[in-house]
PDB file of C-alpha atoms in Angstrom:
ATOM      1  CA  UNK Z 542      -1.085  12.546 -13.883  1.00 53.00           C
ATOM      2  CA  UNK Z 543      -4.444  14.223 -13.404  1.00 59.00           C
ATOM      3  CA  UNK Z 544      -5.545  16.359 -16.643  1.00 58.00           C
ATOM      4  CA  UNK Z 545      -9.136  18.273 -16.561  1.00 58.00           C
ATOM      5  CA  UNK Z 546      -9.075  18.388 -20.508  1.00 58.00           C
ATOM      6  CA  UNK Z 547      -7.957  15.449 -22.865  1.00 59.00           C
ATOM      7  CA  UNK Z 548      -7.078  15.665 -26.778  1.00 54.00           C
ATOM      8  CA  UNK Z 549     -10.462  13.709 -27.040  1.00 57.00           C
ATOM      9  CA  UNK Z 550     -12.337  17.170 -26.217  1.00 58.00           C
ATOM     10  CA  UNK Z 551     -11.415  18.172 -29.886  1.00 57.00           C
ATOM     11  CA  UNK Z 552     -13.949  15.534 -30.977  1.00 56.00           C
ATOM     12  CA  UNK Z 553     -16.971  17.316 -29.895  1.00 59.00           C
ATOM     13  CA  UNK Z 554     -19.046  18.979 -32.340  1.00 55.00           C
ATOM     14  CA  UNK Z 555     -18.263  21.589 -35.209  1.00 49.00           C
ATOM     15  CA  UNK Z 556     -16.031  18.816 -36.746  1.00 47.00           C
ATOM     16  CA  UNK Z 557     -17.144  20.110 -40.154  1.00 48.00           C
ATOM     17  CA  UNK Z 558     -16.270  23.563 -39.904  1.00 50.00           C
ATOM     18  CA  UNK Z 559     -12.894  22.635 -38.657  1.00 53.00           C
ATOM     19  CA  UNK Z 560      -9.613  23.670 -40.796  1.00 64.00           C
ATOM     20  CA  UNK Z 561      -7.260  21.039 -42.353  1.00 68.00           C
ATOM     21  CA  UNK Z 562      -4.680  22.412 -39.823  1.00 66.00           C
ATOM     22  CA  UNK Z 563      -7.005  21.895 -36.943  1.00 61.00           C
ATOM     23  CA  UNK Z 564      -8.143  18.477 -37.916  1.00 63.00           C
ATOM     24  CA  UNK Z 565      -4.485  17.499 -38.314  1.00 67.00           C
ATOM     25  CA  UNK Z 566      -3.588  18.849 -34.769  1.00 63.00           C
ATOM     26  CA  UNK Z 567      -6.343  17.259 -33.243  1.00 60.00           C
ATOM     27  CA  UNK Z 568      -5.526  14.145 -34.985  1.00 62.00           C
ATOM     28  CA  UNK Z 569      -1.856  14.325 -33.697  1.00 63.00           C
ATOM     29  CA  UNK Z 570      -2.941  14.913 -30.173  1.00 59.00           C
ATOM     30  CA  UNK Z 571      -5.077  11.817 -30.104  1.00 59.00           C
ATOM     31  CA  UNK Z 572      -2.226   9.764 -31.416  1.00 62.00           C
ATOM     32  CA  UNK Z 573       0.544  11.155 -29.023  1.00 60.00           C
ATOM     33  CA  UNK Z 574      -1.791  11.312 -25.882  1.00 62.00           C
ATOM     34  CA  UNK Z 575      -1.675   8.127 -23.730  1.00 66.00           C
ATOM     35  CA  UNK Z 576      -4.994   6.525 -23.346  1.00 70.00           C
ATOM     36  CA  UNK Z 577      -6.613   7.523 -19.989  1.00 74.00           C
ATOM     37  CA  UNK Z 578      -6.558   4.735 -17.439  1.00 79.00           C
ATOM     38  CA  UNK Z 579      -9.727   6.645 -16.114  1.00 83.00           C
ATOM     39  CA  UNK Z 580     -12.064   9.339 -17.494  1.00 80.00           C
ATOM     40  CA  UNK Z 581     -14.488  10.727 -15.050  1.00 85.00           C
ATOM     41  CA  UNK Z 582     -17.556  12.664 -16.814  1.00 82.00           C
ATOM     42  CA  UNK Z 583     -19.524  14.338 -14.263  1.00 85.00           C
ATOM     43  CA  UNK Z 584     -23.049  14.675 -15.757  1.00 85.00           C
ATOM     44  CA  UNK Z 585     -25.742  17.074 -14.594  1.00 85.00           C
ATOM     45  CA  UNK Z 586     -28.837  18.396 -16.784  1.00 85.00           C
ATOM     46  CA  UNK Z 587     -27.881  21.939 -18.462  1.00 81.00           C
ATOM     47  CA  UNK Z 588     -30.507  23.490 -16.277  1.00 82.00           C
ATOM     48  CA  UNK Z 589     -28.294  22.562 -13.169  1.00 81.00           C
ATOM     49  CA  UNK Z 590     -25.091  23.395 -14.791  1.00 80.00           C
ATOM     50  CA  UNK Z 591     -26.548  27.038 -15.668  1.00 80.00           C
ATOM     51  CA  UNK Z 592     -27.854  27.583 -12.152  1.00 80.00           C
ATOM     52  CA  UNK Z 593     -24.418  26.767 -10.512  1.00 78.00           C
ATOM     53  CA  UNK Z 594     -22.186  28.541 -12.771  1.00 75.00           C
ATOM     54  CA  UNK Z 595     -24.451  31.184 -14.756  1.00 77.00           C
ATOM     55  CA  UNK Z 596     -22.421  30.869 -17.828  1.00 77.00           C
ATOM     56  CA  UNK Z 597     -23.716  30.365 -21.636  1.00 78.00           C
ATOM     57  CA  UNK Z 598     -27.549  29.085 -21.493  1.00 84.00           C
ATOM     58  CA  UNK Z 599     -29.455  25.985 -20.234  1.00 82.00           C
ATOM     59  CA  UNK Z 600     -29.791  25.244 -23.959  1.00 84.00           C
ATOM     60  CA  UNK Z 601     -26.087  25.249 -24.748  1.00 82.00           C
ATOM     61  CA  UNK Z 602     -25.064  23.592 -21.839  1.00 81.00           C
ATOM     62  CA  UNK Z 603     -27.340  20.559 -22.513  1.00 83.00           C
ATOM     63  CA  UNK Z 604     -26.004  20.405 -25.993  1.00 83.00           C
ATOM     64  CA  UNK Z 605     -22.342  20.092 -24.678  1.00 80.00           C
ATOM     65  CA  UNK Z 606     -23.763  17.572 -21.966  1.00 82.00           C
ATOM     66  CA  UNK Z 607     -25.097  15.254 -24.944  1.00 83.00           C
ATOM     67  CA  UNK Z 608     -22.034  15.735 -26.561  1.00 78.00           C
ATOM     68  CA  UNK Z 609     -19.942  14.640 -23.826  1.00 78.00           C
ATOM     69  CA  UNK Z 610     -22.067  11.703 -23.186  1.00 80.00           C
ATOM     70  CA  UNK Z 611     -21.933  10.504 -26.794  1.00 77.00           C
ATOM     71  CA  UNK Z 612     -18.021  10.842 -26.465  1.00 73.00           C
ATOM     72  CA  UNK Z 613     -17.640   8.938 -23.206  1.00 74.00           C
ATOM     73  CA  UNK Z 614     -19.747   5.965 -24.778  1.00 76.00           C
ATOM     74  CA  UNK Z 615     -16.806   5.208 -27.149  1.00 70.00           C
ATOM     75  CA  UNK Z 616     -14.222   5.363 -24.339  1.00 73.00           C
ATOM     76  CA  UNK Z 617     -13.755   2.127 -22.356  1.00 76.00           C
ATOM     77  CA  UNK Z 618     -12.324   3.777 -19.612  1.00 81.00           C
ATOM     78  CA  UNK Z 619     -15.071   6.252 -19.214  1.00 83.00           C
ATOM     79  CA  UNK Z 620     -17.251   6.697 -16.092  1.00 86.00           C
ATOM     80  CA  UNK Z 621     -20.190   8.660 -15.524  1.00 87.00           C
ATOM     81  CA  UNK Z 622     -21.042  10.185 -12.352  1.00 88.00           C
ATOM     82  CA  UNK Z 623     -24.262  11.823 -11.527  1.00 86.00           C
ATOM     83  CA  UNK Z 624     -23.039  15.572 -10.681  1.00 84.00           C
ATOM     84  CA  UNK Z 625     -26.728  16.559  -9.852  1.00 81.00           C
ATOM     85  CA  UNK Z 626     -26.176  14.953  -6.346  1.00 81.00           C
ATOM     86  CA  UNK Z 627     -24.258  16.778  -3.264  1.00 79.00           C
ATOM     87  CA  UNK Z 628     -20.537  17.532  -3.769  1.00 79.00           C
ATOM     88  CA  UNK Z 629     -19.706  15.143  -0.776  1.00 79.00           C
ATOM     89  CA  UNK Z 630     -21.273  12.074  -2.810  1.00 82.00           C
ATOM     90  CA  UNK Z 631     -19.692  13.012  -5.822  1.00 84.00           C
ATOM     91  CA  UNK Z 632     -16.225  13.300  -4.455  1.00 84.00           C
ATOM     92  CA  UNK Z 633     -16.902  10.047  -2.821  1.00 83.00           C
ATOM     93  CA  UNK Z 634     -17.957   8.011  -5.813  1.00 86.00           C
ATOM     94  CA  UNK Z 635     -14.710   9.737  -7.747  1.00 84.00           C
ATOM     95  CA  UNK Z 636     -12.395   8.845  -4.911  1.00 85.00           C
ATOM     96  CA  UNK Z 637     -13.687   5.031  -5.151  1.00 84.00           C
ATOM     97  CA  UNK Z 638     -13.145   4.749  -8.859  1.00 85.00           C
ATOM     98  CA  UNK Z 639      -9.803   6.323  -8.623  1.00 81.00           C
ATOM     99  CA  UNK Z 640      -8.811   3.654  -5.630  1.00 79.00           C
ATOM    100  CA  UNK Z 641      -9.978   1.149  -7.841  1.00 80.00           C
ATOM    101  CA  UNK Z 642      -7.580   2.055 -10.686  1.00 77.00           C
ATOM    102  CA  UNK Z 643      -4.481   2.530  -8.578  1.00 71.00           C
ATOM    103  CA  UNK Z 644      -5.121  -0.454  -6.260  1.00 71.00           C
ATOM    104  CA  UNK Z 645      -5.767  -2.625  -9.366  1.00 67.00           C
ATOM    105  CA  UNK Z 646      -9.151  -3.932  -7.903  1.00 57.00           C
ATOM    106  CA  UNK Z 647     -12.068  -3.371  -5.623  1.00 55.00           C
ATOM    107  CA  UNK Z 648     -10.800  -2.297  -2.058  1.00 49.00           C
ATOM    108  CA  UNK Z 649     -11.029  -5.136   0.227  1.00 49.00           C
ATOM    109  CA  UNK Z 650     -13.732  -4.551   3.192  1.00 49.00           C
ATOM    110  CA  UNK Z 651     -11.566  -2.992   5.855  1.00 45.00           C
ATOM    111  CA  UNK Z 652     -11.581  -4.187   9.532  1.00 46.00           C
ATOM    112  CA  UNK Z 653     -10.232  -0.751  10.478  1.00 51.00           C
ATOM    113  CA  UNK Z 654     -12.296   2.457  10.021  1.00 50.00           C
ATOM    114  CA  UNK Z 655     -12.599   3.179   6.246  1.00 53.00           C
ATOM    115  CA  UNK Z 656     -10.170   5.256   4.503  1.00 53.00           C
ATOM    116  CA  UNK Z 657     -10.540   9.027   4.725  1.00 54.00           C
ATOM    117  CA  UNK Z 658     -11.452  10.459   1.052  1.00 61.00           C
ATOM    118  CA  UNK Z 659      -8.871  12.304  -1.021  1.00 58.00           C
ATOM    119  CA  UNK Z 660     -10.966  15.339  -1.235  1.00 65.00           C
ATOM    120  CA  UNK Z 661     -10.508  15.988   2.702  1.00 71.00           C
ATOM    121  CA  UNK Z 662      -6.944  17.068   2.102  1.00 74.00           C
ATOM    122  CA  UNK Z 663      -8.448  20.224   0.555  1.00 77.00           C
ATOM    123  CA  UNK Z 664      -9.993  20.961   3.932  1.00 82.00           C
ATOM    124  CA  UNK Z 665      -6.499  21.563   4.969  1.00 86.00           C
ATOM    125  CA  UNK Z 666      -5.611  24.489   2.467  1.00 88.00           C
ATOM    126  CA  UNK Z 667      -5.316  26.835   5.155  1.00 91.00           C
ATOM    127  CA  UNK Z 668      -1.991  25.654   6.135  1.00 88.00           C
ATOM    128  CA  UNK Z 669      -0.561  26.995   3.149  1.00 89.00           C
ATOM    129  CA  UNK Z 670      -1.248  30.713   4.565  1.00 91.00           C
ATOM    130  CA  UNK Z 671       1.202  29.921   7.336  1.00 89.00           C
ATOM    131  CA  UNK Z 672       4.676  30.744   6.905  1.00 79.00           C
ATOM    132  CA  UNK Z 673       5.920  28.310   9.490  1.00 64.00           C
ATOM    133  CA  UNK Z 674       8.049  25.550   8.204  1.00 64.00           C
ATOM    134  CA  UNK Z 675       5.872  23.079  10.211  1.00 67.00           C
ATOM    135  CA  UNK Z 676       2.955  22.644  12.281  1.00 77.00           C
ATOM    136  CA  UNK Z 677       3.082  19.509  14.378  1.00 85.00           C
ATOM    137  CA  UNK Z 678       0.730  20.426  17.432  1.00 92.00           C
ATOM    138  CA  UNK Z 679      -2.506  21.388  16.300  1.00 95.00           C
ATOM    139  CA  UNK Z 680      -5.414  22.577  18.016  1.00 95.00           C
ATOM    140  CA  UNK Z 681      -9.183  23.589  16.627  1.00 96.00           C
ATOM    141  CA  UNK Z 682     -12.544  25.029  17.811  1.00 95.00           C
ATOM    142  CA  UNK Z 683     -15.468  26.480  16.846  1.00 94.00           C
ATOM    143  CA  UNK Z 684     -18.198  25.104  14.305  1.00 92.00           C
ATOM    144  CA  UNK Z 685     -15.765  22.691  12.850  1.00 91.00           C
ATOM    145  CA  UNK Z 686     -17.611  19.696  11.083  1.00 87.00           C
ATOM    146  CA  UNK Z 687     -16.612  15.971  11.580  1.00 85.00           C
ATOM    147  CA  UNK Z 688     -15.134  15.992   7.952  1.00 85.00           C
ATOM    148  CA  UNK Z 689     -12.948  18.988   8.784  1.00 88.00           C
ATOM    149  CA  UNK Z 690     -12.096  17.583  12.148  1.00 89.00           C
ATOM    150  CA  UNK Z 691     -10.691  14.343  10.844  1.00 86.00           C
ATOM    151  CA  UNK Z 692      -8.618  16.115   8.110  1.00 87.00           C
ATOM    152  CA  UNK Z 693      -7.142  18.041  10.611  1.00 91.00           C
ATOM    153  CA  UNK Z 694      -6.250  14.730  12.651  1.00 88.00           C
ATOM    154  CA  UNK Z 695      -4.408  13.716   9.155  1.00 85.00           C
ATOM    155  CA  UNK Z 696      -1.733  16.253  10.147  1.00 86.00           C
ATOM    156  CA  UNK Z 697      -2.141  15.580  13.761  1.00 90.00           C
ATOM    157  CA  UNK Z 698      -3.685  12.472  15.186  1.00 91.00           C
ATOM    158  CA  UNK Z 699      -3.672  14.216  18.841  1.00 92.00           C
ATOM    159  CA  UNK Z 700      -5.181  17.615  17.780  1.00 94.00           C
ATOM    160  CA  UNK Z 701      -6.624  19.091  20.777  1.00 94.00           C
ATOM    161  CA  UNK Z 702     -10.075  20.771  20.990  1.00 94.00           C
ATOM    162  CA  UNK Z 703     -10.096  24.205  22.133  1.00 94.00           C
ATOM    163  CA  UNK Z 704     -12.985  25.602  24.569  1.00 90.00           C
ATOM    164  CA  UNK Z 705     -13.640  28.625  26.370  1.00 87.00           C
ATOM    165  CA  UNK Z 706     -14.791  29.061  29.833  1.00 75.00           C
ATOM    166  CA  UNK Z 707     -13.288  29.522  33.348  1.00 69.00           C
ATOM    167  CA  UNK Z 708     -11.251  26.772  34.820  1.00 61.00           C
ATOM    168  CA  UNK Z 709     -10.265  25.594  31.398  1.00 63.00           C
ATOM    169  CA  UNK Z 710      -6.234  25.656  31.271  1.00 63.00           C
ATOM    170  CA  UNK Z 711      -4.127  23.888  28.847  1.00 70.00           C
ATOM    171  CA  UNK Z 712      -0.289  23.861  28.183  1.00 82.00           C
ATOM    172  CA  UNK Z 713       0.717  26.546  25.703  1.00 89.00           C
ATOM    173  CA  UNK Z 714       2.165  24.309  23.387  1.00 90.00           C
ATOM    174  CA  UNK Z 715       0.362  24.174  20.150  1.00 94.00           C
ATOM    175  CA  UNK Z 716       1.953  25.376  16.907  1.00 94.00           C
ATOM    176  CA  UNK Z 717      -1.195  26.123  15.219  1.00 95.00           C
ATOM    177  CA  UNK Z 718      -4.937  26.683  15.911  1.00 96.00           C
ATOM    178  CA  UNK Z 719      -7.929  26.538  13.553  1.00 96.00           C
ATOM    179  CA  UNK Z 720     -11.464  28.290  14.592  1.00 96.00           C
ATOM    180  CA  UNK Z 721     -14.288  28.222  12.363  1.00 95.00           C
ATOM    181  CA  UNK Z 722     -16.605  31.282  12.995  1.00 94.00           C
ATOM    182  CA  UNK Z 723     -15.819  31.301  16.789  1.00 94.00           C
ATOM    183  CA  UNK Z 724     -16.826  33.673  19.779  1.00 91.00           C
ATOM    184  CA  UNK Z 725     -14.640  36.015  21.163  1.00 91.00           C
ATOM    185  CA  UNK Z 726     -13.982  34.029  24.502  1.00 93.00           C
ATOM    186  CA  UNK Z 727     -12.989  30.985  22.067  1.00 94.00           C
ATOM    187  CA  UNK Z 728     -10.312  33.227  20.276  1.00 95.00           C
ATOM    188  CA  UNK Z 729      -8.693  34.335  23.591  1.00 94.00           C
ATOM    189  CA  UNK Z 730      -8.652  30.681  24.890  1.00 94.00           C
ATOM    190  CA  UNK Z 731      -6.947  29.697  21.529  1.00 95.00           C
ATOM    191  CA  UNK Z 732      -4.207  32.534  22.253  1.00 95.00           C
ATOM    192  CA  UNK Z 733      -3.567  30.977  25.558  1.00 93.00           C
ATOM    193  CA  UNK Z 734      -3.181  27.505  24.006  1.00 94.00           C
ATOM    194  CA  UNK Z 735      -0.312  28.740  21.515  1.00 95.00           C
ATOM    195  CA  UNK Z 736       3.461  28.581  21.851  1.00 94.00           C
ATOM    196  CA  UNK Z 737       5.632  31.572  21.173  1.00 94.00           C
ATOM    197  CA  UNK Z 738       5.570  32.213  17.290  1.00 93.00           C
ATOM    198  CA  UNK Z 739       2.435  29.753  17.073  1.00 94.00           C
ATOM    199  CA  UNK Z 740      -0.284  30.730  14.626  1.00 96.00           C
ATOM    200  CA  UNK Z 741      -3.989  31.179  14.621  1.00 97.00           C
ATOM    201  CA  UNK Z 742      -6.504  30.806  11.673  1.00 97.00           C
ATOM    202  CA  UNK Z 743      -9.779  32.383  12.202  1.00 97.00           C
ATOM    203  CA  UNK Z 744     -12.418  31.367   9.492  1.00 96.00           C
ATOM    204  CA  UNK Z 745     -15.198  33.724   9.493  1.00 95.00           C
ATOM    205  CA  UNK Z 746     -18.359  35.100   7.674  1.00 94.00           C
ATOM    206  CA  UNK Z 747     -19.647  38.736   7.598  1.00 90.00           C
ATOM    207  CA  UNK Z 748     -22.325  38.506  10.334  1.00 85.00           C
ATOM    208  CA  UNK Z 749     -25.170  40.792  11.371  1.00 77.00           C
ATOM    209  CA  UNK Z 750     -25.442  39.434  14.786  1.00 73.00           C
ATOM    210  CA  UNK Z 751     -23.213  41.722  16.964  1.00 64.00           C
ATOM    211  CA  UNK Z 752     -23.460  39.158  19.992  1.00 61.00           C
ATOM    212  CA  UNK Z 753     -21.556  36.752  17.838  1.00 68.00           C
ATOM    213  CA  UNK Z 754     -18.492  38.724  17.805  1.00 80.00           C
ATOM    214  CA  UNK Z 755     -16.916  40.931  15.026  1.00 91.00           C
ATOM    215  CA  UNK Z 756     -19.105  41.385  12.323  1.00 92.00           C
ATOM    216  CA  UNK Z 757     -16.499  41.684   9.488  1.00 94.00           C
ATOM    217  CA  UNK Z 758     -13.053  40.387   8.578  1.00 95.00           C
ATOM    218  CA  UNK Z 759     -11.817  43.796   9.331  1.00 95.00           C
ATOM    219  CA  UNK Z 760     -13.308  43.242  12.687  1.00 95.00           C
ATOM    220  CA  UNK Z 761     -11.405  40.060  13.243  1.00 96.00           C
ATOM    221  CA  UNK Z 762      -8.169  41.725  12.080  1.00 96.00           C
ATOM    222  CA  UNK Z 763      -8.502  44.366  14.699  1.00 96.00           C
ATOM    223  CA  UNK Z 764      -9.316  41.735  17.564  1.00 96.00           C
ATOM    224  CA  UNK Z 765      -6.253  39.912  17.048  1.00 97.00           C
ATOM    225  CA  UNK Z 766      -3.961  42.881  16.770  1.00 96.00           C
ATOM    226  CA  UNK Z 767      -5.669  43.980  20.092  1.00 96.00           C
ATOM    227  CA  UNK Z 768      -4.948  40.645  21.847  1.00 95.00           C
ATOM    228  CA  UNK Z 769      -1.164  41.153  20.635  1.00 96.00           C
ATOM    229  CA  UNK Z 770      -1.166  38.943  17.751  1.00 97.00           C
ATOM    230  CA  UNK Z 771       1.601  40.233  14.832  1.00 96.00           C
ATOM    231  CA  UNK Z 772       1.966  39.836  11.326  1.00 96.00           C
ATOM    232  CA  UNK Z 773      -1.958  39.717  11.084  1.00 97.00           C
ATOM    233  CA  UNK Z 774      -3.293  39.158   7.594  1.00 96.00           C
ATOM    234  CA  UNK Z 775      -6.675  38.381   5.884  1.00 96.00           C
ATOM    235  CA  UNK Z 776      -7.472  36.091   2.993  1.00 96.00           C
ATOM    236  CA  UNK Z 777     -10.879  36.372   1.137  1.00 95.00           C
ATOM    237  CA  UNK Z 778     -12.405  32.918   0.251  1.00 94.00           C
ATOM    238  CA  UNK Z 779     -13.710  32.639  -3.349  1.00 91.00           C
ATOM    239  CA  UNK Z 780     -16.212  31.951  -4.191  1.00 87.00           C
ATOM    240  CA  UNK Z 781     -17.778  30.558  -0.988  1.00 88.00           C
ATOM    241  CA  UNK Z 782     -16.957  30.081   2.559  1.00 90.00           C
ATOM    242  CA  UNK Z 783     -16.679  26.182   2.599  1.00 86.00           C
ATOM    243  CA  UNK Z 784     -14.469  24.620  -0.117  1.00 82.00           C
ATOM    244  CA  UNK Z 785     -13.113  27.933  -1.938  1.00 87.00           C
ATOM    245  CA  UNK Z 786     -11.584  27.834  -4.907  1.00 85.00           C
ATOM    246  CA  UNK Z 787      -9.313  30.599  -4.053  1.00 90.00           C
ATOM    247  CA  UNK Z 788      -7.603  32.337  -0.994  1.00 92.00           C
ATOM    248  CA  UNK Z 789      -6.824  35.697  -1.905  1.00 93.00           C
ATOM    249  CA  UNK Z 790      -4.767  38.201   0.054  1.00 94.00           C
ATOM    250  CA  UNK Z 791      -6.861  41.434   0.629  1.00 93.00           C
ATOM    251  CA  UNK Z 792      -3.558  43.363   1.105  1.00 92.00           C
ATOM    252  CA  UNK Z 793      -2.491  42.573  -2.312  1.00 91.00           C
ATOM    253  CA  UNK Z 794      -4.799  44.963  -4.822  1.00 90.00           C
ATOM    254  CA  UNK Z 795      -3.647  43.017  -7.934  1.00 90.00           C
ATOM    255  CA  UNK Z 796      -4.633  39.720  -6.466  1.00 90.00           C
ATOM    256  CA  UNK Z 797      -8.052  40.980  -5.738  1.00 90.00           C
ATOM    257  CA  UNK Z 798      -8.336  42.726  -8.949  1.00 89.00           C
ATOM    258  CA  UNK Z 799      -7.125  39.746 -10.991  1.00 90.00           C
ATOM    259  CA  UNK Z 800      -9.953  37.602  -8.873  1.00 87.00           C
ATOM    260  CA  UNK Z 801     -12.743  40.229  -9.638  1.00 87.00           C
ATOM    261  CA  UNK Z 802     -11.831  40.078 -13.253  1.00 86.00           C
ATOM    262  CA  UNK Z 803     -11.936  36.381 -13.178  1.00 83.00           C
ATOM    263  CA  UNK Z 804     -15.400  35.965 -11.579  1.00 77.00           C
ATOM    264  CA  UNK Z 805     -17.131  38.888 -13.487  1.00 74.00           C
ATOM    265  CA  UNK Z 806     -18.384  36.512 -16.112  1.00 68.00           C
ATOM    266  CA  UNK Z 807     -20.541  34.634 -13.516  1.00 65.00           C
ATOM    267  CA  UNK Z 808     -24.198  35.534 -12.848  1.00 60.00           C
ATOM    268  CA  UNK Z 809     -24.439  39.080 -11.416  1.00 55.00           C
ATOM    269  CA  UNK Z 810     -20.409  39.077 -11.409  1.00 62.00           C
ATOM    270  CA  UNK Z 811     -20.305  42.360 -13.063  1.00 70.00           C
ATOM    271  CA  UNK Z 812     -22.475  44.081 -10.578  1.00 72.00           C
ATOM    272  CA  UNK Z 813     -20.362  42.487  -7.604  1.00 74.00           C
ATOM    273  CA  UNK Z 814     -17.003  43.215  -9.311  1.00 76.00           C
ATOM    274  CA  UNK Z 815     -18.187  46.871  -9.387  1.00 79.00           C
ATOM    275  CA  UNK Z 816     -18.998  46.986  -5.850  1.00 79.00           C
ATOM    276  CA  UNK Z 817     -16.061  45.162  -4.498  1.00 81.00           C
ATOM    277  CA  UNK Z 818     -13.841  47.435  -6.808  1.00 80.00           C
ATOM    278  CA  UNK Z 819     -15.282  50.528  -5.246  1.00 85.00           C
ATOM    279  CA  UNK Z 820     -14.519  49.061  -1.653  1.00 84.00           C
ATOM    280  CA  UNK Z 821     -10.888  48.023  -2.839  1.00 84.00           C
ATOM    281  CA  UNK Z 822     -10.359  51.529  -3.993  1.00 84.00           C
ATOM    282  CA  UNK Z 823     -11.803  53.124  -0.804  1.00 85.00           C
ATOM    283  CA  UNK Z 824      -9.766  50.769   1.543  1.00 85.00           C
ATOM    284  CA  UNK Z 825     -12.819  48.844   2.704  1.00 87.00           C
ATOM    285  CA  UNK Z 826     -12.302  45.803   1.147  1.00 91.00           C
ATOM    286  CA  UNK Z 827     -11.939  43.882   4.537  1.00 92.00           C
ATOM    287  CA  UNK Z 828     -15.308  45.168   5.552  1.00 91.00           C
ATOM    288  CA  UNK Z 829     -17.120  44.242   2.162  1.00 90.00           C
ATOM    289  CA  UNK Z 830     -15.543  40.756   1.818  1.00 92.00           C
ATOM    290  CA  UNK Z 831     -18.108  38.208   2.888  1.00 92.00           C
ATOM    291  CA  UNK Z 832     -16.185  35.330   3.945  1.00 95.00           C
ATOM    292  CA  UNK Z 833     -12.449  34.689   4.669  1.00 96.00           C
ATOM    293  CA  UNK Z 834      -9.751  33.512   6.794  1.00 96.00           C
ATOM    294  CA  UNK Z 835      -7.670  36.053   9.346  1.00 98.00           C
ATOM    295  CA  UNK Z 836      -4.269  34.785  10.588  1.00 97.00           C
ATOM    296  CA  UNK Z 837      -1.824  35.870  13.122  1.00 96.00           C
ATOM    297  CA  UNK Z 838       1.376  35.053  15.019  1.00 96.00           C
ATOM    298  CA  UNK Z 839       1.434  34.877  18.877  1.00 95.00           C
ATOM    299  CA  UNK Z 840       4.552  36.756  19.710  1.00 94.00           C
ATOM    300  CA  UNK Z 841       7.815  35.544  20.973  1.00 88.00           C
ATOM    301  CA  UNK Z 842       7.122  37.318  24.147  1.00 82.00           C
ATOM    302  CA  UNK Z 843       3.413  36.922  24.959  1.00 69.00           C
ATOM    303  CA  UNK Z 844       1.634  40.056  25.935  1.00 72.00           C
ATOM    304  CA  UNK Z 845       0.182  40.762  29.632  1.00 60.00           C
ATOM    305  CA  UNK Z 846      -2.552  39.115  30.872  1.00 48.00           C
ATOM    306  CA  UNK Z 847      -4.876  41.929  30.683  1.00 48.00           C
ATOM    307  CA  UNK Z 848      -4.677  41.742  26.655  1.00 55.00           C
ATOM    308  CA  UNK Z 849      -5.491  37.895  27.047  1.00 53.00           C
TER     309      UNK Z 849
END
C-alpha cells in the first residue's frame, strides 16, 4: 500500500492546542495504522518549496520542514531525500530505496542493462487517452527523449521510429503512434504507418514559430481533421508539458473549470484562471491552452492519397 499521508502527521506542531477528542483520535490512528516499511521524506528548504508551489510563505514552509525532520528522526523506517535535486535524481533514489524494501536487500549488480525506474511508467499516461482495447504495435517520432523512448519499449520492445521524407515507406500496421512536438511532414508519415482504426497522439506546445507547424492545440486539431482523422480530441497538460499531473479534456467545460479552481491558489493562479476562464467562455480554450495532447483515430477506410 502506498500512502502520501500517515497518522504520524498528527504529531506535528500545535499539540497543546488540540482538543481532547482530537488527541484521542490521533492516538487511535497511531495505534491502528501498521508501521510503514518505508517512509520517504522529500526535504527541501522553505525557499525552494515556495518557489515551486507558491503556497503559504518561505517561513511557514521552513517551520513545517523542521517539524517533519524532527518527526522523521524518531521513525526507524524514515529515509530523507534531498528534494532540491532534479526530479529524475529524486525519483531514482526513491526507486532504489523502494527496491531494497521489496527485494529484502540491496539489488545485486546486474549483468544485463540496469532496471528501468518505476517512474518511467508515468511517461506512458497518454495511452489512457485511447479508447482502444490494446495497443500492441507502437511507433514514435519527434522530440522523444531517451527516457520516454525506453518507456515506450516497455509496452512494445519492437516499437518503430517514424521519420518523414521521400522514399521512406513502411507497413501500415501500427496500433498507435506517439509524436512529440512534430512537424507537419512527420504527422503525415505517422498517418501512413497506422492500421485502420489506429490512433495518433501528438504532444504539442503553443508556439510562436509558424514554420514549425500549427501554433496551437486548436491548430493541431484542425490538422488531424483535414488529414482525415476521426474522433479528434484535445487534452490539456496541467500544470506543465513534461510530466503533467492532469490530462484534462478541453471539450469538458466542467473538467476545465474544476482544474482552474484547483490550481487557483498557486502563484498568479487567480489571474491565470480568470484569463483561461474567459477563453473557455468564448470557446477559445484550445487556442489559449499552453500545451497538451491531441489524439485522433485513423478511419476504417483511409482517405485518398491527396489527403495524406
